[in-house]
mmCIF file of C-alpha atoms and ligand atoms in Angstrom:
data_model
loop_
_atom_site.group_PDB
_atom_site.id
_atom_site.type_symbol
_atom_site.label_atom_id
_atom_site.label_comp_id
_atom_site.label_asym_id
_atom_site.label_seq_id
_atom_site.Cartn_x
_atom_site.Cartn_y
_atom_site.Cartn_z
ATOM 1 C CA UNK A 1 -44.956 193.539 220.041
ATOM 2 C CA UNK A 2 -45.113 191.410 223.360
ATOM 3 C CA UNK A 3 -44.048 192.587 226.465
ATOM 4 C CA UNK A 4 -40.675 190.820 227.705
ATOM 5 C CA UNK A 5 -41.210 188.501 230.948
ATOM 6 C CA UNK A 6 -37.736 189.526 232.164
ATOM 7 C CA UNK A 7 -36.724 186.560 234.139
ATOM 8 C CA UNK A 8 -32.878 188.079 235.026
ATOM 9 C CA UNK A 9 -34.513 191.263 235.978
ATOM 10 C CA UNK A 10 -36.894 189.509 238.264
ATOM 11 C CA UNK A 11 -34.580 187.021 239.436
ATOM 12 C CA UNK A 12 -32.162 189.800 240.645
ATOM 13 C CA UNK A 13 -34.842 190.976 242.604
ATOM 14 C CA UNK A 14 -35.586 188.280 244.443
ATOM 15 C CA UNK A 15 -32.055 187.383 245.134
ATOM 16 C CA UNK A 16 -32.220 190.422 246.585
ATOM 17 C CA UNK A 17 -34.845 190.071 248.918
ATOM 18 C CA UNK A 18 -32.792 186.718 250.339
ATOM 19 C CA UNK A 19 -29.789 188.543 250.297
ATOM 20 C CA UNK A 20 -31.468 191.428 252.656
ATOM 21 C CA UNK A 21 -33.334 188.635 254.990
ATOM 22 C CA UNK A 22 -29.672 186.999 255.153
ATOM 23 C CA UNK A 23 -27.877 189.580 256.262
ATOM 24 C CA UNK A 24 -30.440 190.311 259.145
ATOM 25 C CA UNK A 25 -29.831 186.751 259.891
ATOM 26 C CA UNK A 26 -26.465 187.206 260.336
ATOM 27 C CA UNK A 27 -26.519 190.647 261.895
ATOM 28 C CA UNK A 28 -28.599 188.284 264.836
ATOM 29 C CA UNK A 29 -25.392 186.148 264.739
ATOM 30 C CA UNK A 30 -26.922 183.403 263.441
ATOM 31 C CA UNK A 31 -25.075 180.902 260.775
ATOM 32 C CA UNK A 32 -26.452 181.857 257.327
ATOM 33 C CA UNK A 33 -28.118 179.021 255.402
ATOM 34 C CA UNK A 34 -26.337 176.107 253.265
ATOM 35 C CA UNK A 35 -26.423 174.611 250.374
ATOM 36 C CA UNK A 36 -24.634 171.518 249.154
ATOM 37 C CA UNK A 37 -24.730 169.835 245.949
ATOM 38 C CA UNK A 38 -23.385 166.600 244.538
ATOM 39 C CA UNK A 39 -22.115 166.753 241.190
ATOM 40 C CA UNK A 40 -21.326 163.003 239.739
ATOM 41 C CA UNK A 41 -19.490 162.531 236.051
ATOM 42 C CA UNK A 42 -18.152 165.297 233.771
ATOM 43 C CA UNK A 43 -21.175 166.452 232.126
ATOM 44 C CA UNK A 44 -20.317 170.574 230.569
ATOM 45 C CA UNK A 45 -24.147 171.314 231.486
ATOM 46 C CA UNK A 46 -24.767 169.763 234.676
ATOM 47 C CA UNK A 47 -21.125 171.109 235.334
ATOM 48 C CA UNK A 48 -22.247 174.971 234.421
ATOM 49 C CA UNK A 49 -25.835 174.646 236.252
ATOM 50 C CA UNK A 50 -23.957 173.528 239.636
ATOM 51 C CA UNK A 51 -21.103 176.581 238.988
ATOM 52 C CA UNK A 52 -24.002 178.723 238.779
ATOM 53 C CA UNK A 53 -26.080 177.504 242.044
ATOM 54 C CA UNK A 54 -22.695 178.052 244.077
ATOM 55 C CA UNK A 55 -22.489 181.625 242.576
ATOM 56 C CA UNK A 56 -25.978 182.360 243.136
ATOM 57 C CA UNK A 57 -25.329 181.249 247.029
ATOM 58 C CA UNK A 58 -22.199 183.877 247.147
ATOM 59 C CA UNK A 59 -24.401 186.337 245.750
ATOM 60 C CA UNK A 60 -27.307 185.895 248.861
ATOM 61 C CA UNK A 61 -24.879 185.152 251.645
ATOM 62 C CA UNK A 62 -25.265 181.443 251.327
ATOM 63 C CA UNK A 63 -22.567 178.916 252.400
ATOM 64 C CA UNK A 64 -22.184 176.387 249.837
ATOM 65 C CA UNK A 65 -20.439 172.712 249.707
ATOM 66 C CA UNK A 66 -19.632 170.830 246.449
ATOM 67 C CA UNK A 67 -19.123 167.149 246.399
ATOM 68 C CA UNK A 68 -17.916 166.042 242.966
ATOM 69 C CA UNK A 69 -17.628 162.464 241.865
ATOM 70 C CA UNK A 70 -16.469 160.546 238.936
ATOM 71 C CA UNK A 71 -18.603 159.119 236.591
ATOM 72 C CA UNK A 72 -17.714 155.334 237.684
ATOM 73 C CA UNK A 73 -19.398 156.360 241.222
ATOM 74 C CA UNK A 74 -21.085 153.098 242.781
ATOM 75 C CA UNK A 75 -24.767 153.511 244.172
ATOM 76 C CA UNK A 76 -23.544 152.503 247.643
ATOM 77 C CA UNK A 77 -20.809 155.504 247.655
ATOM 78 C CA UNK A 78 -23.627 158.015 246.249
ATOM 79 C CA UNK A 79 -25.864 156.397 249.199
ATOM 80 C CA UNK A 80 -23.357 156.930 251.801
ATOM 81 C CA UNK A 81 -22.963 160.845 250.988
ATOM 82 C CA UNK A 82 -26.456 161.478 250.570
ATOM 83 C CA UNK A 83 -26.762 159.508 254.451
ATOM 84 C CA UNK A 84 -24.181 162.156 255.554
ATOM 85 C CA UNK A 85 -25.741 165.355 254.072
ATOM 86 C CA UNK A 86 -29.191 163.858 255.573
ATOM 87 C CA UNK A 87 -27.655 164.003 258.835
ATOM 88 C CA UNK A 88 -25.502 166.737 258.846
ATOM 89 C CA UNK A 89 -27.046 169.536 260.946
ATOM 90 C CA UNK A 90 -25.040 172.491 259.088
ATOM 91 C CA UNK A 91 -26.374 171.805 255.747
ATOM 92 C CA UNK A 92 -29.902 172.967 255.525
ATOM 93 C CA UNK A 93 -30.568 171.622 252.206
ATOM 94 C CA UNK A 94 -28.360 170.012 249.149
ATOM 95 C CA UNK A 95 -29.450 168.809 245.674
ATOM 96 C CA UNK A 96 -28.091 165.998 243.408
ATOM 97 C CA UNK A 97 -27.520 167.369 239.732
ATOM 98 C CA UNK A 98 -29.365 164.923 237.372
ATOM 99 C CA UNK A 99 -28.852 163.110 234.898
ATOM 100 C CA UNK A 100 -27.211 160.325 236.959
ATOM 101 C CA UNK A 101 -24.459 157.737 235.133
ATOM 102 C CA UNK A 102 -26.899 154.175 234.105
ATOM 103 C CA UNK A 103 -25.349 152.031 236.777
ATOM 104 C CA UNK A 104 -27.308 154.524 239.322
ATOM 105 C CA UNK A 105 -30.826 153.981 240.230
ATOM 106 C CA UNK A 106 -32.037 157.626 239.720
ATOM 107 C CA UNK A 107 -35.214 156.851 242.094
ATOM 108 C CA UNK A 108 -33.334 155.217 244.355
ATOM 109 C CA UNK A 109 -31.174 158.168 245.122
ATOM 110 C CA UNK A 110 -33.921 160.567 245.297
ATOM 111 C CA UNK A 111 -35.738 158.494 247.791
ATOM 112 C CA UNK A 112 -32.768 158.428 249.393
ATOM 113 C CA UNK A 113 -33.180 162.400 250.254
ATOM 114 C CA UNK A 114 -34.488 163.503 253.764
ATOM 115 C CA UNK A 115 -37.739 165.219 252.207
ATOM 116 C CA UNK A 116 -37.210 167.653 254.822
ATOM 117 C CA UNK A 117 -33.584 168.721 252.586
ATOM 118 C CA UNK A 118 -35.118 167.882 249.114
ATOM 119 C CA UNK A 119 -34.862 171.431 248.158
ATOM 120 C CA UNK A 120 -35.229 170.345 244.700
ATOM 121 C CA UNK A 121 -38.900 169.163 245.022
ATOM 122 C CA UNK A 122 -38.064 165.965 243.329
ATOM 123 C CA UNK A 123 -38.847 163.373 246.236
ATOM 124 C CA UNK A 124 -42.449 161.580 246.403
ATOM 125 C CA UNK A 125 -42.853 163.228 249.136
ATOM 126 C CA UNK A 126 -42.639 166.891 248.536
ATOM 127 C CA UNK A 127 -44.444 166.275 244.780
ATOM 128 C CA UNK A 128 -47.509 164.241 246.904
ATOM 129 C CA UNK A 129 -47.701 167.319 249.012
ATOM 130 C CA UNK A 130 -47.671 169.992 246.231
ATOM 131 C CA UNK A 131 -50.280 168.021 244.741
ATOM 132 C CA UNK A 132 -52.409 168.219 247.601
ATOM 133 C CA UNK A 133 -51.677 172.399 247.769
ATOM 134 C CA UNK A 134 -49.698 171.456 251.275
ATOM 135 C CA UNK A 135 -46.829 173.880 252.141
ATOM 136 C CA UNK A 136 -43.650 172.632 250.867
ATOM 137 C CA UNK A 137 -40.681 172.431 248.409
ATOM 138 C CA UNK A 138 -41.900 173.444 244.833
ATOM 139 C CA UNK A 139 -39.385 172.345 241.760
ATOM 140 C CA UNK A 140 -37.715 174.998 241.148
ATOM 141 C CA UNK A 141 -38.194 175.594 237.319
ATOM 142 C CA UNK A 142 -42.386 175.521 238.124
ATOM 143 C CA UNK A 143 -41.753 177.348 240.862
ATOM 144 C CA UNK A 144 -39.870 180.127 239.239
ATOM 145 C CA UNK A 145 -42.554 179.914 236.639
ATOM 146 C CA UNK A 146 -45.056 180.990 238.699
ATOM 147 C CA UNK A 147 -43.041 183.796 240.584
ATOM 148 C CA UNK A 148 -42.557 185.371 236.922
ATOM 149 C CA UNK A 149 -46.425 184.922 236.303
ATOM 150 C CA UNK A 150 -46.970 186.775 239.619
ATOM 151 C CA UNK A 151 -44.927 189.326 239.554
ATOM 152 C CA UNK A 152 -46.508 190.577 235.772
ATOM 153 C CA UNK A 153 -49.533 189.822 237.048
ATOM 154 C CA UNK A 154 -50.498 187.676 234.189
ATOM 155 C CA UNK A 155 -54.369 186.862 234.718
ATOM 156 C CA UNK A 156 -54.485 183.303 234.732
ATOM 157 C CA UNK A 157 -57.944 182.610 236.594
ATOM 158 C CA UNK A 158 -60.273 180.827 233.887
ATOM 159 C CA UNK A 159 -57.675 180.640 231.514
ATOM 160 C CA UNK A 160 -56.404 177.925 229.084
ATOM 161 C CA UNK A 161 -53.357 176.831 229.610
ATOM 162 C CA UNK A 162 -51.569 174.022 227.526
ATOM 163 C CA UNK A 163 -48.538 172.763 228.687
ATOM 164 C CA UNK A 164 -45.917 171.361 226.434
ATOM 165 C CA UNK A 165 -44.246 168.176 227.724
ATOM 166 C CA UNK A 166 -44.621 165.811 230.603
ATOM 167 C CA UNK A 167 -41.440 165.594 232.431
ATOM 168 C CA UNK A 168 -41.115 164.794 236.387
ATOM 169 C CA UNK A 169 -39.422 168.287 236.692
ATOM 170 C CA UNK A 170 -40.869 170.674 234.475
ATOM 171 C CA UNK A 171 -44.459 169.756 232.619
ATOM 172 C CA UNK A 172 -45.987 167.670 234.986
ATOM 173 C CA UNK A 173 -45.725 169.822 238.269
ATOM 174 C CA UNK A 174 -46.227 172.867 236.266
ATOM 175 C CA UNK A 175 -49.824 171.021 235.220
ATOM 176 C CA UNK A 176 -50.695 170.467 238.886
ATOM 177 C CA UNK A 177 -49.754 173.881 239.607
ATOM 178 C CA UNK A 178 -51.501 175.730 236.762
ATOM 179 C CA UNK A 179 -54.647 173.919 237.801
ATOM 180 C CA UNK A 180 -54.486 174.442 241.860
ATOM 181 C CA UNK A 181 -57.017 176.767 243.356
ATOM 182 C CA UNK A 182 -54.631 179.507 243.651
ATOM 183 C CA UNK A 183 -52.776 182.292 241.570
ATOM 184 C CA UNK A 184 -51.024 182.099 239.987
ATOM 185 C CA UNK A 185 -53.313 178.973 238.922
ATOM 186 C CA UNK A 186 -57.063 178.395 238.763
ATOM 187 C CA UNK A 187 -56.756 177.590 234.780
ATOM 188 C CA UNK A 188 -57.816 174.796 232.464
ATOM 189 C CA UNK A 189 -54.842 173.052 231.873
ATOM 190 C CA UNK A 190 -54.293 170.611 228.823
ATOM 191 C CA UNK A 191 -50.687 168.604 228.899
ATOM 192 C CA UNK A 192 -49.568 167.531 226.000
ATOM 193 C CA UNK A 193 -46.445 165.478 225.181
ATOM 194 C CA UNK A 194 -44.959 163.313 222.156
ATOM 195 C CA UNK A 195 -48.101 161.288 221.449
ATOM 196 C CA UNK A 196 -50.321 164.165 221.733
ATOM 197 C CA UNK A 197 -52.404 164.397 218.097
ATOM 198 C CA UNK A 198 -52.435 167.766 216.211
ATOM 199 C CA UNK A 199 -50.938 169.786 219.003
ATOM 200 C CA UNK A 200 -50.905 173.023 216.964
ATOM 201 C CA UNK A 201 -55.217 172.592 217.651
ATOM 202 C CA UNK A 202 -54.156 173.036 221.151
ATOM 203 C CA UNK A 203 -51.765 175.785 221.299
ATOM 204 C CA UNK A 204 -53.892 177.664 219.015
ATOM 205 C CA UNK A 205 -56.978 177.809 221.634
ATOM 206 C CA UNK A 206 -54.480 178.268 224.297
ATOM 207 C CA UNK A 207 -54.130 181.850 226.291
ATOM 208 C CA UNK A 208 -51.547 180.624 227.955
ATOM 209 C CA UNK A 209 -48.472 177.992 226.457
ATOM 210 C CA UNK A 210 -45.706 177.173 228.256
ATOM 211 C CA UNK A 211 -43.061 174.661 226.423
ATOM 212 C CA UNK A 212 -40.567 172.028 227.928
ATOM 213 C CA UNK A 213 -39.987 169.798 225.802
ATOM 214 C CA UNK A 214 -36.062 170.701 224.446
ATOM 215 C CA UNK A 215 -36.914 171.131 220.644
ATOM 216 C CA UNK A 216 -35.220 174.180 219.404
ATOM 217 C CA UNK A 217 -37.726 176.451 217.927
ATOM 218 C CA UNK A 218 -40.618 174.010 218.069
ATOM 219 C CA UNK A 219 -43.378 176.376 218.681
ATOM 220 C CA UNK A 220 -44.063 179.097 215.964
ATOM 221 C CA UNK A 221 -46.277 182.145 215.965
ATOM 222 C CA UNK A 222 -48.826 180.441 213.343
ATOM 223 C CA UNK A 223 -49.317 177.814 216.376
ATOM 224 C CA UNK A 224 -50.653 180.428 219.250
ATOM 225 C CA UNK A 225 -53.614 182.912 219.420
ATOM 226 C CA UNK A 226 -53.399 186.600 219.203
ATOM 227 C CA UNK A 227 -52.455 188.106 222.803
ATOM 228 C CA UNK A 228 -51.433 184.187 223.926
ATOM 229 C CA UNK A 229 -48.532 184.738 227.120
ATOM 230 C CA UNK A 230 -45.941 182.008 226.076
ATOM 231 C CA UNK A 231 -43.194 180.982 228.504
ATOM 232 C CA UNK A 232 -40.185 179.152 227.075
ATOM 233 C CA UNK A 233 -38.565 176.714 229.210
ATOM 234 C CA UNK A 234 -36.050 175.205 226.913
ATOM 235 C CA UNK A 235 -32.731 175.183 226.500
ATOM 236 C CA UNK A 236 -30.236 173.509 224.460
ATOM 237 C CA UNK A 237 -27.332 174.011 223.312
ATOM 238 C CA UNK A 238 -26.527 174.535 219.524
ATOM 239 C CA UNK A 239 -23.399 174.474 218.011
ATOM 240 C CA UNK A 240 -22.422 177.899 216.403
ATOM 241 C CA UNK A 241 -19.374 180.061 215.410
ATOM 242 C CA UNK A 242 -19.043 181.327 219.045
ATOM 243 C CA UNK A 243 -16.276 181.404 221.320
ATOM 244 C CA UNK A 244 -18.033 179.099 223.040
ATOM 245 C CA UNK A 245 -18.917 176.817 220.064
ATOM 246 C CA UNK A 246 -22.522 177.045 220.951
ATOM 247 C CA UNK A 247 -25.864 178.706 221.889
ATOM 248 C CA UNK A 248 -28.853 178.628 224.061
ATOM 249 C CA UNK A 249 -31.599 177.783 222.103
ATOM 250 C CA UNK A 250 -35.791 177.528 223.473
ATOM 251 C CA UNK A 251 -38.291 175.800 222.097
ATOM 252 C CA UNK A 252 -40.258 178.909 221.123
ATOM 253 C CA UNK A 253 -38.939 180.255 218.080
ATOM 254 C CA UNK A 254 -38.825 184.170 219.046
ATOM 255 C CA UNK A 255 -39.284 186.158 216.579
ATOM 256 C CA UNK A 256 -42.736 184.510 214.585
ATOM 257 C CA UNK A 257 -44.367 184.103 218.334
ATOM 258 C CA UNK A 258 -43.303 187.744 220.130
ATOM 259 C CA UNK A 259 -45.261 189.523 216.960
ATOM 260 C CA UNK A 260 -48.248 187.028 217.917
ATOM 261 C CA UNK A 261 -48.192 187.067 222.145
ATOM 262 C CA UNK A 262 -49.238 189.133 223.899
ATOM 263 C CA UNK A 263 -46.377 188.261 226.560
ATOM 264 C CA UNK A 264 -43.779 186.112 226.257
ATOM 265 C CA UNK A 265 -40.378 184.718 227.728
ATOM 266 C CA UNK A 266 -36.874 185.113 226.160
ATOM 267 C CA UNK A 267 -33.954 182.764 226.308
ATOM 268 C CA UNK A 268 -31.518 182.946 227.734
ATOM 269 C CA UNK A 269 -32.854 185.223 230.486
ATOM 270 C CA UNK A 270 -36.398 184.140 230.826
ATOM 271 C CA UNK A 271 -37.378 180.826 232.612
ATOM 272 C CA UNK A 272 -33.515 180.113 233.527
ATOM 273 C CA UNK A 273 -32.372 182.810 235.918
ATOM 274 C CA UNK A 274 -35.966 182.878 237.718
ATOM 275 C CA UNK A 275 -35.654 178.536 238.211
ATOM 276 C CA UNK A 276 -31.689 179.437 239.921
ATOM 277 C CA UNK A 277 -33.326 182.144 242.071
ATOM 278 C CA UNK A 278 -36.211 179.855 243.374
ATOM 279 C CA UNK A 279 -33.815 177.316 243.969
ATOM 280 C CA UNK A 280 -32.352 179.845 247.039
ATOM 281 C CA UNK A 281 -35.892 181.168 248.074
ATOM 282 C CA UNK A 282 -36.071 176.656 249.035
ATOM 283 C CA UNK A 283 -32.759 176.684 250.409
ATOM 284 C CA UNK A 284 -33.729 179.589 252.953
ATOM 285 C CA UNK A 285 -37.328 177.819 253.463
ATOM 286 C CA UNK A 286 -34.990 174.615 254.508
ATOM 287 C CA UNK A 287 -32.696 176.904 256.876
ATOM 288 C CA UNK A 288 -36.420 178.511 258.657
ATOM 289 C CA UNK A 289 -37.519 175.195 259.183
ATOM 290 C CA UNK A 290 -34.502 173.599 260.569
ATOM 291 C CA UNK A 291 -33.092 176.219 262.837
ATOM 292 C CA UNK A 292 -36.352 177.101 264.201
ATOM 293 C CA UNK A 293 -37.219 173.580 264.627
ATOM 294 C CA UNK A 294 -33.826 172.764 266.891
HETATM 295 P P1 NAP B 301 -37.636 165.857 229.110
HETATM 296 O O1 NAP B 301 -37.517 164.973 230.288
HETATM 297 O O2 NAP B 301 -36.551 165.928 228.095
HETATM 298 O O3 NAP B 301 -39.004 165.504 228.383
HETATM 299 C C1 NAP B 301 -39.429 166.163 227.225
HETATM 300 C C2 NAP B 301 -40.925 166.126 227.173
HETATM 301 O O4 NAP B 301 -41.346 166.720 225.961
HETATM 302 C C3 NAP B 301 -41.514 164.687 227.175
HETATM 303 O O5 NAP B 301 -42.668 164.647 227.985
HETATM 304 C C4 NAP B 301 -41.866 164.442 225.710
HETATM 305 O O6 NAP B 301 -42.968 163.589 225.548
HETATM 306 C C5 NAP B 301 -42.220 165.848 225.267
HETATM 307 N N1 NAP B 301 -42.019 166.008 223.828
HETATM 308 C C6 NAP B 301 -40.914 165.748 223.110
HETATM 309 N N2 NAP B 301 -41.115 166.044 221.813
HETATM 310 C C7 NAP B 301 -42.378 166.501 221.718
HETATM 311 C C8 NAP B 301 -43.188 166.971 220.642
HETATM 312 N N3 NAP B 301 -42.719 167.036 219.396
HETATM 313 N N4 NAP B 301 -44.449 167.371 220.904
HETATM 314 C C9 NAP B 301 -44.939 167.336 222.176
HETATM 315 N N5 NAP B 301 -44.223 166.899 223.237
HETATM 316 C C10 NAP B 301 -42.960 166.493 223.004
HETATM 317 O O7 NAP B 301 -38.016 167.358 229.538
HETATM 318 P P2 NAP B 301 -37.420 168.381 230.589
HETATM 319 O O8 NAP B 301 -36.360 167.791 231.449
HETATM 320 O O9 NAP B 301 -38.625 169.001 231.170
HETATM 321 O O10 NAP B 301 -36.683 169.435 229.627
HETATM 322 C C11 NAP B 301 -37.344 170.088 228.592
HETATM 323 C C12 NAP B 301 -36.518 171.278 228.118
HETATM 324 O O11 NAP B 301 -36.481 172.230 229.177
HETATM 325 C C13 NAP B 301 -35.060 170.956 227.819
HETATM 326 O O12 NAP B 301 -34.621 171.807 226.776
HETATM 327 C C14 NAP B 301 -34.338 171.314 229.096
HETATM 328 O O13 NAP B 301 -32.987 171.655 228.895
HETATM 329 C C15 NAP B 301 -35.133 172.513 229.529
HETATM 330 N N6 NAP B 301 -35.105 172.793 230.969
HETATM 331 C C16 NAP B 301 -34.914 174.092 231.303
HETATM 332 C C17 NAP B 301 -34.939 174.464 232.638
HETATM 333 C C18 NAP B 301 -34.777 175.906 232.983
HETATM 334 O O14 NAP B 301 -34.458 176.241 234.103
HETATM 335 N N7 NAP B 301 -35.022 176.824 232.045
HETATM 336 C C19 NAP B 301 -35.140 173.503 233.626
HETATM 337 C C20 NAP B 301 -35.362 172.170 233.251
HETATM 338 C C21 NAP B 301 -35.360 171.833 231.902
HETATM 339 P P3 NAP B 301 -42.984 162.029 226.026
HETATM 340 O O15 NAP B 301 -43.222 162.082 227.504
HETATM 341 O O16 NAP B 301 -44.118 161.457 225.273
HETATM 342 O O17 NAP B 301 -41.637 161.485 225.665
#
């Protein structure tokens, strides 16, 4: 049976540790850090996800700010805030929860971020400098990733790693990361995606798999190797009996790969929880930088 990656457990601690660096922060009576976030439409998930980054900023001492806006928004107003939050020398950092309505220009808006508050990771910027291995903002999901891979020590120098989907956020980073001289890191890294031939040839040679691509139960345990670590990123909701009328579903179907892996993620409680956490460790890294810079 595979050992459990426990994302919440990890998570926890390293809210934790931002909680305890907070406190001494404001112990030196300094203003903690902020967080704002722009929340556009009515979306449930994008609606949950934003509840949960403001409770995750009570929970380290953050201050938080929510701007909400209907889903008729124009560019120009969404502009306008995003100038404001640029400027505003309280907030230290502030994200804009995507998927955007189609009459906004989704690039447009996250050029529009000061890269310097682009504590998601998503401006050119930022991803030009991970690339390069410069300091900066990692997405948070890759990020949180890695912090999970690090903390079980999961060898990952020399290995294979294939990477399931090709997304801005989630598959693409987490292919520049996996490959960066570093660890976690230093491993052959194939990415696959929807055009990708055979994939199962691939995920069978692979010590290391790690799925985004938001197919419930996509990956079985006939795909992967003996002893393969296999980190679910997925989630999506399907409908069920609940009180809640649905579930949290990954793309790794459970049960077939944890008698297979050697290590493995679970959802919920894997990859989610650690990608909230390492969405505060940027958010203080935003705070160092701009107090210490005035
Ligand atoms: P996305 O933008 O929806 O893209 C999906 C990717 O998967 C695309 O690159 C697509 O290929 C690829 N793909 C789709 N079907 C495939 C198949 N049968 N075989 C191989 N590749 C396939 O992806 P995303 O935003 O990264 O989200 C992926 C999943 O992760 C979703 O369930 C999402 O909810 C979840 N997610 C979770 C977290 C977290 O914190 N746990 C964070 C972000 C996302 P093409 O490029 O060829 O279309």
């Amino acid at each position: 049976m595979a050992t459990i990656l426990d994302g919440l457990k990890v998570s926890k601690e390293i809210k934790n540790e931002i909680r305890i660096e907070v406190d001494k922060i404001v112990a030196d009576r300094r203003r903690p850090p902020h967080l704002a976030a722009i929340l556009v439409g009515n979306n449930g998930a994008s609606q949950a996800y934003v509840r949960n980054k403001i409770t995750d900023c009570k929970e380290v001492g953050f201050k938080s700010s929510l701007f909400t806006f209907s889903s008729t928004v124009s560019e120009a107003e969404l502009l306008e805030k995003i100038e404001e939050l640029n400027k505003s020398k309280d907030i230290d950092g502030f994200i804009v929860q995507l998927p955007l309505p189609k009459q906004i220009d989704q690039e447009k808006i996250i050029m529009a971020i000061d890269p310097r508050k682009d504590v998601d990771g998503f401006h050119p910027e930022n991803f030009g400098k991970m690339a390069l291995e410069m300091a900066t903002f990692l997405p948070a999901t890759p990020f949180g990733i890695l912090a999970l891979l690090e903390r079980y020590q999961i060898d990952t120098k020399g290995k294979h790693c294939v990477i399931i989907g090709r997304s801005r956020i989630v598959g693409k980073p987490m292919s520049i990361l996996m490959g960066r001289k570093d660890f976690p890191g230093n491993s052959t890294v194939t990415l696959t995606h929807s055009y990708t031939a055979h994939i199962e040839e691939f995920t069978k040679n692979a010590d290391i798999v790690i799925t985004a691509l938001g197919d419930p139960n996509f990956l079985k345990g006939e795909m992967i190797k003996n002893g393969a670590v296999v980190i679910d990123v997925g989630i999506t909701r399907v409908e069920d009996t609940s009180e809640k009328g649905y579930k949290l579903v990954g793309d790794v179907d459970f049960e077939s790969c944890s008698e297979v892996a050697s290590a493995i993620t679970p959802v919920p409680g894997g990859v989610g929880p650690m990608t909230r956490a390492m969405l505060m460790k940027n958010t203080l890294l935003a705070y160092k930088t701009s107090v210490y810079n005035d």
